[in-house]
Amino acid sequence: MSKAVVRREEIGRLASSGGLASVEELSRAFGVTPSTIRRDLAHLTESGVLARTYGGAIALPTHAEAPLSDRRSDAHSAKRAIGLWAAAQVRVGQSVLLDAGTTTAELAYALRETSPLRVATIGLTPLEAISGATGVEVVCLGGHLRDISQGFEGPITEMALEQLSFDAVFLGCDGVTAERGICEASIAQTRLKELMVRSSVVTYVLAHAAKLGSAPFNAWVRMPSSWTLVTDEAATDAQVASFERRGVRVIVVDATGSEIPHLSA
């Protein structure tokens, strides 16, 4: 095991035990330069191990990100319903962008009968769901594959996004709050989502009820001035109202993917 790997593991353990240290303190403790520590912190932050503070690092005070394989069966009926409603918003001839994830995979599957259509995605799961559909042009943006989410990220993905435009983007999330928007496991993911939003005319966030108000990590997406949250009928009126008070359009769907009224509407 390399010295860098050992050092980064030690920094992670220090932070997870509640420790907080400046770059200078870490530099002295490990006998390396401050620039080396900054690279370590950047690596650990991008990996979702740490959340940065000014001049130091703290551990994320939450559970580790779960692999996509562990999340496939979570709220499956709700994800399917959300995907059905989202697919109904897509018009023939449009160009849409799908985030990685299991909910966007349900949307991708529901789009198989809409053609002609161009569907671009950064995720292997939506790619698998839409692949082979007649009359659908499928674009995979590529890049560095994040095994845990089966999604692409990094400079290649970002470069592709900067050269394309879409009628709508459909985003997944690890959590979403009314105050701060989408919560993700790393800054690399939040930057990517911001580029996805910037490349699209309309933004939808697909999140089943358990994700509303959830903030499992410390990286946040800066949301556009106008966006739509799509959730399922398990969402409470209080949850929905918290978003609507912030000017977010909220769509609640039943098990068939049909929009249903809610008290705060």
Coordinates of C-alpha atoms in Angstrom, one line a residue:
M1 CA 0.0 0.0 0.0
S2 CA 1.5 3.4 -1.0
K3 CA 2.3 6.1 1.5
A4 CA -0.4 8.4 0.0
V5 CA -3.1 5.7 0.5
V6 CA -2.0 5.1 4.1
R7 CA -1.9 8.8 4.8
R8 CA -5.4 9.4 3.3
E9 CA -6.8 6.5 5.4
E10 CA -5.3 8.1 8.5
I11 CA -6.8 11.5 7.7
G12 CA -10.2 9.8 7.1
R13 CA -10.0 8.0 10.5
L14 CA -9.0 11.3 12.2
A15 CA -11.9 13.1 10.8
S16 CA -14.4 10.3 11.5
S17 CA -13.4 10.3 15.1
G18 CA -14.5 13.9 15.3
G19 CA -11.1 15.4 14.8
L20 CA -10.6 18.7 13.0
A21 CA -7.2 19.9 11.8
S22 CA -5.9 22.6 9.6
V23 CA -3.9 21.9 6.5
E24 CA -0.8 23.2 8.4
E25 CA -1.4 20.8 11.3
L26 CA -1.9 17.9 9.0
S27 CA 1.2 18.8 7.1
R28 CA 3.3 18.8 10.3
A29 CA 1.7 15.6 11.6
F30 CA 2.4 13.6 8.5
G31 CA 5.7 15.2 7.5
V32 CA 4.6 16.3 4.1
T33 CA 4.0 19.7 2.4
P34 CA 0.7 21.6 2.7
S35 CA 0.2 21.2 -1.1
T36 CA 0.4 17.4 -0.6
I37 CA -2.3 17.6 2.2
R38 CA -4.5 19.8 0.0
R39 CA -4.3 17.1 -2.8
D40 CA -5.2 14.4 -0.2
L41 CA -8.2 16.5 1.0
A42 CA -9.3 17.1 -2.6
H43 CA -9.1 13.3 -3.3
L44 CA -11.0 12.4 -0.1
T45 CA -13.7 15.0 -0.8
E46 CA -14.2 13.9 -4.4
S47 CA -14.5 10.3 -3.1
G48 CA -17.2 11.4 -0.7
V49 CA -15.2 10.5 2.4
L50 CA -14.8 14.1 3.7
A51 CA -16.6 17.4 3.6
R52 CA -14.2 20.4 3.4
T53 CA -14.2 23.3 5.8
Y54 CA -12.0 26.4 5.3
G55 CA -8.5 25.4 6.0
G56 CA -9.3 21.9 7.2
A57 CA -11.4 18.8 6.8
I58 CA -14.2 17.0 8.7
A59 CA -15.9 13.7 8.1
L60 CA -19.3 13.5 6.7
P61 CA -21.6 13.0 9.7
T62 CA -23.8 10.4 7.9
H63 CA -23.8 6.9 6.5
A64 CA -21.6 5.9 3.6
E65 CA -23.2 6.0 0.1
A66 CA -24.9 2.8 -0.7
P67 CA -24.0 1.0 -3.9
L68 CA -26.6 1.2 -6.7
S69 CA -27.2 -2.6 -6.5
D70 CA -28.4 -2.2 -2.9
R71 CA -30.9 0.5 -3.9
R72 CA -32.5 -1.1 -6.9
S73 CA -35.4 -2.5 -4.9
D74 CA -36.0 0.5 -2.6
A75 CA -39.4 2.2 -3.3
H76 CA -39.6 0.4 -6.6
S77 CA -43.3 1.1 -7.2
A78 CA -42.8 4.8 -6.3
K79 CA -39.9 5.1 -8.7
R80 CA -41.9 3.4 -11.5
A81 CA -44.8 5.8 -10.9
I82 CA -42.5 8.8 -11.0
G83 CA -40.9 7.5 -14.2
L84 CA -44.3 7.1 -15.9
W85 CA -45.3 10.7 -15.1
A86 CA -42.0 12.0 -16.2
A87 CA -42.1 10.1 -19.5
A88 CA -45.5 11.7 -20.2
Q89 CA -43.9 15.1 -20.2
V90 CA -41.5 14.3 -23.0
R91 CA -42.7 15.1 -26.5
V92 CA -41.9 13.4 -29.8
G93 CA -38.8 14.9 -31.4
Q94 CA -37.4 16.3 -28.2
S95 CA -33.9 15.8 -26.8
V96 CA -33.7 14.9 -23.1
L97 CA -30.9 14.2 -20.6
L98 CA -31.2 11.6 -17.9
D99 CA -29.1 11.4 -14.7
A100 CA -27.7 8.1 -13.5
G101 CA -29.8 6.1 -11.1
T102 CA -32.7 3.7 -10.7
T103 CA -35.6 6.2 -10.9
T104 CA -34.2 7.7 -14.2
A105 CA -33.9 4.1 -15.4
E106 CA -37.7 3.7 -14.9
L107 CA -38.1 6.9 -16.9
A108 CA -35.9 5.6 -19.6
Y109 CA -37.9 2.3 -19.9
A110 CA -41.1 4.3 -20.1
L111 CA -39.7 6.4 -23.0
R112 CA -39.1 3.3 -25.2
E113 CA -42.4 3.9 -27.0
T114 CA -41.8 7.7 -27.7
S115 CA -40.2 8.2 -31.1
P116 CA -38.5 9.9 -32.7
L117 CA -36.5 11.0 -29.7
R118 CA -33.0 11.7 -28.6
V119 CA -32.0 10.5 -25.1
A120 CA -28.7 11.2 -23.6
T121 CA -27.5 9.9 -20.3
I122 CA -24.6 9.7 -17.9
G123 CA -25.8 6.4 -16.3
L124 CA -25.4 2.8 -17.3
T125 CA -28.8 1.9 -15.8
P126 CA -30.9 4.3 -17.9
L127 CA -28.7 3.3 -20.9
E128 CA -29.5 -0.3 -20.5
A129 CA -33.3 0.5 -20.1
I130 CA -33.5 2.5 -23.3
S131 CA -31.0 0.7 -25.5
G132 CA -32.5 -0.9 -28.6
A133 CA -35.7 1.2 -28.6
T134 CA -37.0 1.8 -32.1
G135 CA -36.7 5.4 -33.3
V136 CA -34.7 6.5 -30.2
E137 CA -31.3 8.0 -30.7
V138 CA -29.3 7.1 -27.6
V139 CA -26.2 9.1 -26.5
C140 CA -24.0 8.0 -23.7
L141 CA -21.8 10.9 -22.5
G142 CA -19.1 8.7 -21.1
G143 CA -16.2 9.7 -18.9
H144 CA -14.9 8.1 -15.6
L145 CA -17.3 5.4 -14.4
R146 CA -18.2 5.7 -10.7
D147 CA -18.8 2.1 -9.8
I148 CA -20.9 2.8 -6.7
S149 CA -23.6 4.7 -8.8
Q150 CA -22.9 3.2 -12.2
G151 CA -22.7 6.8 -13.5
F152 CA -20.1 8.7 -15.5
E153 CA -18.4 11.8 -14.2
G154 CA -15.2 13.8 -14.7
P155 CA -13.7 16.1 -17.4
I156 CA -14.8 14.0 -20.4
T157 CA -18.4 14.0 -19.2
E158 CA -18.3 17.7 -18.5
M159 CA -16.7 18.5 -21.9
A160 CA -19.5 16.6 -23.6
L161 CA -22.2 18.5 -21.7
E162 CA -20.7 21.8 -22.6
Q163 CA -21.2 21.0 -26.3
L164 CA -24.8 19.8 -26.1
S165 CA -28.2 21.2 -25.3
F166 CA -31.5 19.6 -24.2
D167 CA -35.2 20.3 -23.9
A168 CA -35.3 18.9 -20.4
V169 CA -33.1 17.2 -17.8
F170 CA -34.3 14.6 -15.3
L171 CA -32.2 14.4 -12.2
G172 CA -32.0 11.9 -9.4
C173 CA -30.7 12.7 -6.0
D174 CA -29.4 11.2 -2.7
G175 CA -31.6 13.7 -0.9
V176 CA -33.4 17.0 -1.5
T177 CA -34.4 19.8 0.8
A178 CA -36.5 22.9 0.2
E179 CA -33.8 25.2 1.6
R180 CA -30.7 23.9 -0.3
G181 CA -31.9 21.7 -3.1
I182 CA -30.2 18.5 -4.2
C183 CA -27.8 16.8 -1.8
E184 CA -25.1 14.5 -3.2
A185 CA -22.1 12.4 -2.0
S186 CA -19.4 14.5 -3.6
I187 CA -18.6 17.9 -5.1
A188 CA -17.8 16.2 -8.4
Q189 CA -21.4 15.0 -8.6
T190 CA -22.9 18.4 -7.7
R191 CA -20.8 20.2 -10.3
L192 CA -21.9 17.6 -12.9
K193 CA -25.6 18.2 -12.1
E194 CA -25.1 21.9 -12.3
L195 CA -23.7 21.5 -15.8
M196 CA -26.6 19.2 -16.7
V197 CA -29.1 21.9 -15.5
R198 CA -27.2 24.6 -17.4
S199 CA -27.5 22.6 -20.7
S200 CA -31.2 22.1 -20.4
V201 CA -34.3 24.3 -20.8
V202 CA -36.4 22.6 -18.1
T203 CA -35.3 20.9 -14.9
Y204 CA -37.1 18.0 -13.2
V205 CA -35.9 16.3 -9.9
L206 CA -37.2 12.8 -9.4
A207 CA -37.3 11.8 -5.8
H208 CA -39.6 9.4 -3.9
A209 CA -41.0 10.6 -0.6
A210 CA -38.2 9.1 1.6
K211 CA -35.7 11.5 0.0
L212 CA -37.7 14.7 0.7
G213 CA -36.0 16.7 3.5
S214 CA -33.1 14.2 3.6
A215 CA -29.5 15.5 3.7
P216 CA -27.3 12.4 3.9
F217 CA -24.1 14.2 2.7
N218 CA -22.6 17.7 2.6
A219 CA -22.3 18.5 -1.1
W220 CA -25.1 20.6 -2.6
V221 CA -26.3 21.5 -6.1
R222 CA -27.1 25.1 -6.9
M223 CA -30.6 24.9 -8.3
P224 CA -32.0 27.1 -11.1
S225 CA -34.6 29.7 -10.4
S226 CA -37.3 27.4 -11.7
W227 CA -37.5 23.7 -11.3
T228 CA -40.0 20.9 -10.7
L229 CA -39.9 18.2 -8.0
V230 CA -41.7 15.0 -8.8
T231 CA -42.5 12.6 -5.9
D232 CA -45.0 9.9 -4.9
E233 CA -48.2 9.8 -2.9
A234 CA -46.3 8.8 0.3
A235 CA -45.1 12.4 0.5
T236 CA -46.8 14.3 3.3
D237 CA -48.6 17.6 2.8
A238 CA -46.0 19.2 5.1
Q239 CA -43.1 17.9 3.0
V240 CA -44.7 19.2 -0.2
A241 CA -45.6 22.6 1.4
S242 CA -42.0 23.2 2.4
F243 CA -40.9 23.1 -1.2
E244 CA -43.9 25.1 -2.6
R245 CA -43.2 27.9 -0.1
R246 CA -39.8 28.2 -1.8
G247 CA -41.4 28.5 -5.2
V248 CA -40.7 25.0 -6.3
R249 CA -43.4 23.3 -8.5
V250 CA -44.3 20.0 -6.9
I251 CA -46.0 17.1 -8.7
V252 CA -47.3 14.2 -6.6
V253 CA -48.2 11.0 -8.5
D254 CA -50.2 7.9 -7.6
A255 CA -49.2 4.3 -8.3
T256 CA -50.3 4.6 -12.0
G257 CA -48.1 7.7 -12.6
S258 CA -51.1 10.1 -12.7
E259 CA -50.9 13.5 -10.9
I260 CA -53.0 13.7 -7.8
P261 CA -53.9 16.9 -5.8
H262 CA -52.3 17.7 -2.5
L263 CA -53.6 20.0 0.3
S264 CA -50.9 22.7 -0.2
A265 CA -51.7 23.0 -3.9

